[in-house]
Each structure stands twice: as C-alpha cells, then as structure tokens.
Short mmCIF file of N, CA, C and O in Angstrom, two decimals:
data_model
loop_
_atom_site.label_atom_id
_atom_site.label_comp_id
_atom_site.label_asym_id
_atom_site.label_seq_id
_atom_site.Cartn_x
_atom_site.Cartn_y
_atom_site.Cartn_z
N UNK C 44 105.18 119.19 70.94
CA UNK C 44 104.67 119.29 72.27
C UNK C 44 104.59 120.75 72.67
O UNK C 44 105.61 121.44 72.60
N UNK C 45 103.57 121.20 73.04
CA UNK C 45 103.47 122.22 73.53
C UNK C 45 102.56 122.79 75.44
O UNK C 45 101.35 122.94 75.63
N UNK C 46 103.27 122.89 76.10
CA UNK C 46 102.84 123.15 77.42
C UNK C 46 101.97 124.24 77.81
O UNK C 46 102.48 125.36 77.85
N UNK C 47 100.94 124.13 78.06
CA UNK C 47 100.06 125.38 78.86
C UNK C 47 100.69 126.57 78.98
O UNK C 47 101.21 125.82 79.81
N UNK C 48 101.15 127.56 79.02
CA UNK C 48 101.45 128.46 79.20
C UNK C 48 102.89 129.42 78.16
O UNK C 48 103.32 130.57 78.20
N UNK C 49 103.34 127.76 77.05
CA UNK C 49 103.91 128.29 76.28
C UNK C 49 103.57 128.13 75.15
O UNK C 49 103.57 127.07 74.53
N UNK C 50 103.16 129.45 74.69
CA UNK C 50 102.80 129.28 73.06
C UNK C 50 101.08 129.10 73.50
O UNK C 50 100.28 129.78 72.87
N UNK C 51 100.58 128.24 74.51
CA UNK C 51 99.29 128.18 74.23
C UNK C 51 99.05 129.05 75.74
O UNK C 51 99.97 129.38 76.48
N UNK C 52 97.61 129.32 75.99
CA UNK C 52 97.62 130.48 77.12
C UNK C 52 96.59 129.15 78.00
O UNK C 52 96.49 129.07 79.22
N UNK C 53 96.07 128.44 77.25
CA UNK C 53 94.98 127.16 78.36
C UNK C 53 94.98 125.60 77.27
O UNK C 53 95.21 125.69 76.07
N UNK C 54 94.77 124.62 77.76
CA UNK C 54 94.42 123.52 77.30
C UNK C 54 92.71 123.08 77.62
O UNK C 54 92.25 123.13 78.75
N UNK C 55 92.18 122.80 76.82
CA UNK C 55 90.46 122.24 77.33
C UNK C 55 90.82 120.89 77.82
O UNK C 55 89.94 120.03 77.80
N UNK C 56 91.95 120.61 78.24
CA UNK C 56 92.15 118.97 78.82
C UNK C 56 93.27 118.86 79.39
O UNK C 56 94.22 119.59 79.13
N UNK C 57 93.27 117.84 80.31
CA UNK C 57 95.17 117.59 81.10
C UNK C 57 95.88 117.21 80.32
O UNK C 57 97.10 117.30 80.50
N UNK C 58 95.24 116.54 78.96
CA UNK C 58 96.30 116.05 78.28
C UNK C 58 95.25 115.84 76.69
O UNK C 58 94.21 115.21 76.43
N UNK C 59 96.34 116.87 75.75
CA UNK C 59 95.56 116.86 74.47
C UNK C 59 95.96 116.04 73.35
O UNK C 59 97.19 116.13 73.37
N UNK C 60 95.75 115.57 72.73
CA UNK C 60 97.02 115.03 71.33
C UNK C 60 95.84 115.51 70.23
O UNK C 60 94.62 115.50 70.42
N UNK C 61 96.52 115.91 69.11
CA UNK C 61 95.71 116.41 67.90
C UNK C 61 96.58 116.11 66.83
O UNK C 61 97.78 116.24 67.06
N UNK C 62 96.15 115.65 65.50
CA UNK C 62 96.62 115.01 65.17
C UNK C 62 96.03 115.31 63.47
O UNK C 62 94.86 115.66 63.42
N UNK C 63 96.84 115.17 61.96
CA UNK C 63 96.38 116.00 61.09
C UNK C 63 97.28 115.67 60.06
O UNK C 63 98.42 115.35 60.38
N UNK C 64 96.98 115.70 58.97
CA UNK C 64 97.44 115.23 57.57
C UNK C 64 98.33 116.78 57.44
O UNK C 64 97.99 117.89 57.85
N UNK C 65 99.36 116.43 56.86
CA UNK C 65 100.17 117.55 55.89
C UNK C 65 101.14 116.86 54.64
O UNK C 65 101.96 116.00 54.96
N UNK C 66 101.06 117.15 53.63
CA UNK C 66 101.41 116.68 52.59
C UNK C 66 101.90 115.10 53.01
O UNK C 66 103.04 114.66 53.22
N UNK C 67 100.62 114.44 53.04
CA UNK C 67 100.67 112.77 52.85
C UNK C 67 101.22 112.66 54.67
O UNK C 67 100.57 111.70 55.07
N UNK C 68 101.72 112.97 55.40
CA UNK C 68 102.04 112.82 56.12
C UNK C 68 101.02 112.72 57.56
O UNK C 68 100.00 113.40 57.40
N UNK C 69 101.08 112.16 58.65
CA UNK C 69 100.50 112.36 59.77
C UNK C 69 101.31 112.95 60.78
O UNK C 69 102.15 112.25 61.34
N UNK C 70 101.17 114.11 61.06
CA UNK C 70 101.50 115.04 62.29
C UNK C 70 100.49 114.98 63.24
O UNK C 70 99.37 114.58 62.93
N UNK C 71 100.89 115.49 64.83
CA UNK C 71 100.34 115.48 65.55
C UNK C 71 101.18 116.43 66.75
O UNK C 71 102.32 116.87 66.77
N UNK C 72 100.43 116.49 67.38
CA UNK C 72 100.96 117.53 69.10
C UNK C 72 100.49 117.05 69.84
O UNK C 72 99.51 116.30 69.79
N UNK C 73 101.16 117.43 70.74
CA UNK C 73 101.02 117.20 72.52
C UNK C 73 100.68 118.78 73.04
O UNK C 73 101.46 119.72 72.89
N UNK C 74 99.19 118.89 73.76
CA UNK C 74 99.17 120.16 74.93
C UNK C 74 99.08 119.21 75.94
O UNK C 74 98.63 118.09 75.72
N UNK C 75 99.50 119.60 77.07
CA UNK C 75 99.05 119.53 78.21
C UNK C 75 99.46 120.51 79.28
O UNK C 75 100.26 121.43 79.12
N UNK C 76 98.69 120.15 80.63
CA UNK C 76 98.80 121.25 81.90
C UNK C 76 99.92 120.93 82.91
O UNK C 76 100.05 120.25 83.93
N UNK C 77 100.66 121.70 82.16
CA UNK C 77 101.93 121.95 83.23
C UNK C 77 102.10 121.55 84.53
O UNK C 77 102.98 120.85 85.03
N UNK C 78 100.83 122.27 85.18
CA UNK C 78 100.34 121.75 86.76
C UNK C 78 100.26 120.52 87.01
O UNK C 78 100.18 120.15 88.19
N UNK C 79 100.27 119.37 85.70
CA UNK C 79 100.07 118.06 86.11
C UNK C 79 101.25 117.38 85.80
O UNK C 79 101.82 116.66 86.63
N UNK C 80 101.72 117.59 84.50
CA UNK C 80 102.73 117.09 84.09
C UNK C 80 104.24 117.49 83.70
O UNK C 80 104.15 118.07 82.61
N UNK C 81 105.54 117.44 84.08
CA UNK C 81 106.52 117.77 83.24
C UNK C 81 106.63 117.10 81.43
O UNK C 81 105.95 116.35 80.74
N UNK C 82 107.79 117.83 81.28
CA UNK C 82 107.89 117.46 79.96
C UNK C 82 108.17 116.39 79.24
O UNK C 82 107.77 116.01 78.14
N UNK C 83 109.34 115.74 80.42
CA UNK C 83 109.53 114.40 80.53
C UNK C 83 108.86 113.34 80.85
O UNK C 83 109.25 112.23 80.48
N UNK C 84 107.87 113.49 81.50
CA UNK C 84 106.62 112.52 81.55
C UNK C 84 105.68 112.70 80.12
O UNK C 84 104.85 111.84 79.81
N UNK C 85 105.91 113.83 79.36
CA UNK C 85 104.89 114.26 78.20
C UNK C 85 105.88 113.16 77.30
O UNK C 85 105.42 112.05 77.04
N UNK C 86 107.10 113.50 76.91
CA UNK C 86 108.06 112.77 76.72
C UNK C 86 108.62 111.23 76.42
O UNK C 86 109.41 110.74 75.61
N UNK C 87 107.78 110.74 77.51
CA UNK C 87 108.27 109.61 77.82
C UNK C 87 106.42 108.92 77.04
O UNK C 87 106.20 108.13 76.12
N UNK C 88 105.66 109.56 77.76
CA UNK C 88 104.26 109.02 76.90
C UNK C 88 104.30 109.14 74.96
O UNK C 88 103.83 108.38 74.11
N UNK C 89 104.75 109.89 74.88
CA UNK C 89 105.67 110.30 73.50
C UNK C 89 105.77 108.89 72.52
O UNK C 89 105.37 108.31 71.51
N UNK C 90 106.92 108.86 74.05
CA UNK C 90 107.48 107.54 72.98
C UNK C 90 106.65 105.78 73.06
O UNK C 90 106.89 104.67 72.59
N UNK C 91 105.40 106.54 74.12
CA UNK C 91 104.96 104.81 74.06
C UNK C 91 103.75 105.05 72.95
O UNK C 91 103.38 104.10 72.26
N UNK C 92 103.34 105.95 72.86
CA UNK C 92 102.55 105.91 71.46
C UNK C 92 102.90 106.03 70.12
O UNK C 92 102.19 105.89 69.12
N UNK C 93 104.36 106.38 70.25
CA UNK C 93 105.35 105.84 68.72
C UNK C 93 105.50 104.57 68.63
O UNK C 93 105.43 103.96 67.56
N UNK C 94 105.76 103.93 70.00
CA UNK C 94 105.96 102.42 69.71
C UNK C 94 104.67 102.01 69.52
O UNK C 94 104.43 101.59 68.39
N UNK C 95 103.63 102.00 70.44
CA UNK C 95 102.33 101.37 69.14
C UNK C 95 102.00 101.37 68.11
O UNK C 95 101.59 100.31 67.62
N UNK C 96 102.04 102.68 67.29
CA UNK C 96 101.73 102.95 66.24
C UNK C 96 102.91 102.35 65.25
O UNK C 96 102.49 101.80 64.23
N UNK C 97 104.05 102.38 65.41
CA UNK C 97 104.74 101.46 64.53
C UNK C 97 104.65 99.77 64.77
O UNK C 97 104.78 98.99 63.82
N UNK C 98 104.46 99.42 65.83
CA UNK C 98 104.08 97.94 66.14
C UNK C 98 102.76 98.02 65.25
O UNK C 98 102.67 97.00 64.56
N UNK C 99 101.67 98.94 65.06
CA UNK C 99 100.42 98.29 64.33
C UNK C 99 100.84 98.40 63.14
O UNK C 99 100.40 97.49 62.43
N UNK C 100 101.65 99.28 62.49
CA UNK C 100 101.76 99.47 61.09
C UNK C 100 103.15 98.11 60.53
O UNK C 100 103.21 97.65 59.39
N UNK C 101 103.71 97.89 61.22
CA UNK C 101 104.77 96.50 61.26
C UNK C 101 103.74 95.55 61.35
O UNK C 101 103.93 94.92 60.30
N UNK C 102 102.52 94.89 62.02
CA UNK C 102 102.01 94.05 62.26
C UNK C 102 100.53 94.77 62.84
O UNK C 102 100.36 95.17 63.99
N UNK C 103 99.32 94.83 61.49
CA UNK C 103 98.09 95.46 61.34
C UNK C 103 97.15 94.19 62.94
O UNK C 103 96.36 94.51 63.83
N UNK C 104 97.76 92.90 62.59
CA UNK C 104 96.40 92.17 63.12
C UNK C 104 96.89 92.19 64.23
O UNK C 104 96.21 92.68 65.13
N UNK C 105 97.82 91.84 64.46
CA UNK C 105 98.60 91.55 66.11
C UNK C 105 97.40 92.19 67.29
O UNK C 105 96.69 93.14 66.93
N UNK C 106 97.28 91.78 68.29
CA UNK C 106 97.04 92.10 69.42
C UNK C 106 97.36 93.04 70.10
O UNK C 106 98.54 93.05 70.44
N UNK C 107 96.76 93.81 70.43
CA UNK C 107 97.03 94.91 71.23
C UNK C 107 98.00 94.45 72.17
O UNK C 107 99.22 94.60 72.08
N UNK C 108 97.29 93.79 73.21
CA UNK C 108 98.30 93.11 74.36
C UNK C 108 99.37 92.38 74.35
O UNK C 108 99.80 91.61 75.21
N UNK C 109 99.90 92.74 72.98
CA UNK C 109 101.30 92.25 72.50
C UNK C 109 102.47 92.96 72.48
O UNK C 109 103.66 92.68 72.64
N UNK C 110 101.72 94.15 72.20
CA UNK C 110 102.79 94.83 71.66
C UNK C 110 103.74 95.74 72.65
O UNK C 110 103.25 96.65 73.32
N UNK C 111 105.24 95.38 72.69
CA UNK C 111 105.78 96.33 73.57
C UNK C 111 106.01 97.41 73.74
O UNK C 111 106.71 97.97 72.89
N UNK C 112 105.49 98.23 75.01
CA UNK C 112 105.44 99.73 74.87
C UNK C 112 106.98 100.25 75.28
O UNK C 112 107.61 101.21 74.84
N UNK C 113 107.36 99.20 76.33
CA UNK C 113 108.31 99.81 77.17
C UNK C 113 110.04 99.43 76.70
O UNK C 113 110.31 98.23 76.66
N UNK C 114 110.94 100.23 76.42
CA UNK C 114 112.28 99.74 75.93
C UNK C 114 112.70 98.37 77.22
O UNK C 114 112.03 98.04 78.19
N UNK C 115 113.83 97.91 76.82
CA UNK C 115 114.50 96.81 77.19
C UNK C 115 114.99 97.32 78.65
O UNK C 115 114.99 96.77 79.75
N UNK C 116 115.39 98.48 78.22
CA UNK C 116 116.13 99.06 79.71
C UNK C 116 115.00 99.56 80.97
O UNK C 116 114.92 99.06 82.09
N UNK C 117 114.38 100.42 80.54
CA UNK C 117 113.20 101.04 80.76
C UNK C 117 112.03 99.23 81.45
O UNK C 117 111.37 99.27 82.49
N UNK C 118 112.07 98.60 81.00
CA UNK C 118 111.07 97.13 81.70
C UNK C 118 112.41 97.07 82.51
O UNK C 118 111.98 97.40 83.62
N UNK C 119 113.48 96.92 82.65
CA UNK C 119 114.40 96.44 83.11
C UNK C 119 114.34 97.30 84.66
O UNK C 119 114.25 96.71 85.74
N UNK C 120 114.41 98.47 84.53
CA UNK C 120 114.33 99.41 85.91
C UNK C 120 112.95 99.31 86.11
O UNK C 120 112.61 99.83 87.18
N UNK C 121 112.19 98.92 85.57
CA UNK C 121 110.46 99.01 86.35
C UNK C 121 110.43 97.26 87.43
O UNK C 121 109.83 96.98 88.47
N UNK C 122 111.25 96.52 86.66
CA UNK C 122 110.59 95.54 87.33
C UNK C 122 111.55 94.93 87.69
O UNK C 122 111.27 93.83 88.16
N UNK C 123 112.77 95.24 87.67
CA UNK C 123 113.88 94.76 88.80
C UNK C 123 114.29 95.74 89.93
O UNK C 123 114.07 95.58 91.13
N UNK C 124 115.05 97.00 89.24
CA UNK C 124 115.58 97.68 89.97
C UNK C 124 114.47 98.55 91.36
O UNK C 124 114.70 99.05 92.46
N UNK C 125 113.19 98.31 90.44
CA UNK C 125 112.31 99.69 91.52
C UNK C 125 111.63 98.26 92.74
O UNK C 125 111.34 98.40 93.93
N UNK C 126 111.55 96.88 91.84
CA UNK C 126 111.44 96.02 93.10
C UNK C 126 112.22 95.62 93.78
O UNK C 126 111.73 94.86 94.61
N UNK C 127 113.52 95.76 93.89
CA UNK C 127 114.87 95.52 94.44
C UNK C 127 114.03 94.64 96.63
O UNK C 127 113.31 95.32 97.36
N UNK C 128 114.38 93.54 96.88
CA UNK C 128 113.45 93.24 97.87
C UNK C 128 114.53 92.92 99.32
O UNK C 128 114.20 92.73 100.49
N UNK C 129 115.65 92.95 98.80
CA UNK C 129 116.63 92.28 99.36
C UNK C 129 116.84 92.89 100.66
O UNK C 129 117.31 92.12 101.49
N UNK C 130 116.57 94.30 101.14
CA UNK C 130 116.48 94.87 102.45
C UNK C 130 115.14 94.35 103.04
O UNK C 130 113.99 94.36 102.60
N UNK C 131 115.76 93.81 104.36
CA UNK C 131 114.49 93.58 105.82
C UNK C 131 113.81 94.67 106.05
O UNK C 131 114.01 95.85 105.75
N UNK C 132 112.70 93.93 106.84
CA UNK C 132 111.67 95.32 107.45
C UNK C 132 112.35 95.57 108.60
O UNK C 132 112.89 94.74 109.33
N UNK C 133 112.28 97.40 108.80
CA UNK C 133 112.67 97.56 110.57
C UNK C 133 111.45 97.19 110.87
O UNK C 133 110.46 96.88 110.21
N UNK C 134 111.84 97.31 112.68
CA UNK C 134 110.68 97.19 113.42
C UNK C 134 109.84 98.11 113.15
O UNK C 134 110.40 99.13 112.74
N UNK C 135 108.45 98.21 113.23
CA UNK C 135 107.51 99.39 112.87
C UNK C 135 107.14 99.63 111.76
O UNK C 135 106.15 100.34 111.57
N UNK C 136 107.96 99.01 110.62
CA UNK C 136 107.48 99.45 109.80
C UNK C 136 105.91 99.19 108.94
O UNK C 136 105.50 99.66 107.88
N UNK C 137 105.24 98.18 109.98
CA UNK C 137 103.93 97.93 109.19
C UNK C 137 103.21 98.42 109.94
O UNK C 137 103.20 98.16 111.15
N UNK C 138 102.18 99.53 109.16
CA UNK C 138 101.17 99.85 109.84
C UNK C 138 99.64 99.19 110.37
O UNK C 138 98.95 98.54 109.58
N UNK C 139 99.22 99.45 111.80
CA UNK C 139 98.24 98.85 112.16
C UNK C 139 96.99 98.66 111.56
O UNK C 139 96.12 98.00 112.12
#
C-alpha cells in the first residue's frame, strides 16, 4: 500500500490496485488519495479482496453472492451492535 504523498507524489485515481506476476507469484499494490481515505479503510478493503480471491480459488464456480467478505466479528458489529434499537425517540427528534 502506498498513499499519495508517500513514496508516490499523485495517484491518476482515488483508489488504484495494480497488480503483476513476480517469480510465479501474483503481487499487487494499493495507491490511493489520502484526502479520501485513511489507511485503515485502505486496510480494511485489503482484506475484503483477500477474502474473495481465496473464496474463488477454494471454490472456482461458487457464486459471487456467496462468498463472505466480512469476518464473524466484523458482520457481528455491522449488524447488531451499530443497529443497537433499544433507546426511544426524544421529542423532536423527527424531522418535518
């Protein structure tokens, strides 16, 4: 991963991945623009395109819309903890 302004001086995109054979191997990088993203969001996208790419190479035919991007914990805080519903509305709080 490499960020706009380190190591590279501009990106031609908000978000680059490039990607390239070296002895039998597939490498690849991350640029992107600082201004948009931290590292941890670069990071975290990181790891959902490791998990596809080993879900297709574990299972070539499978379905796209199968395959899980998100860890156990990670679905766990998206769709419990950040919907948490159990507090009332104050008064006011819906707008007209």
């Amino acid at each position: 991963m490499a960020a706009a302004g380190e190591g590279l001086d501009q990106v031609k995109f908000d978000l680059e991945l490039s990607l390239g054979e070296c002895d039998e191997v597939i490498a690849g990088t991350f640029g992107y623009a600082t201004a948009l993203f931290d590292q941890a969001t670069i990071e975290r996208q990181r790891g959902y395109l490791l998990a596809l790419l080993r879900a297709m190479v574990a299972d070539a035919g499978q379905p796209v819309g199968r395959i899980e991007l998100l860890s156990s914990d990670e679905r766990s805080y998206l769709l419990e903890d950040l919907n948490r519903t159990a507090g009332g509305l104050s008064v006011g709080a819906v707008h007209p």
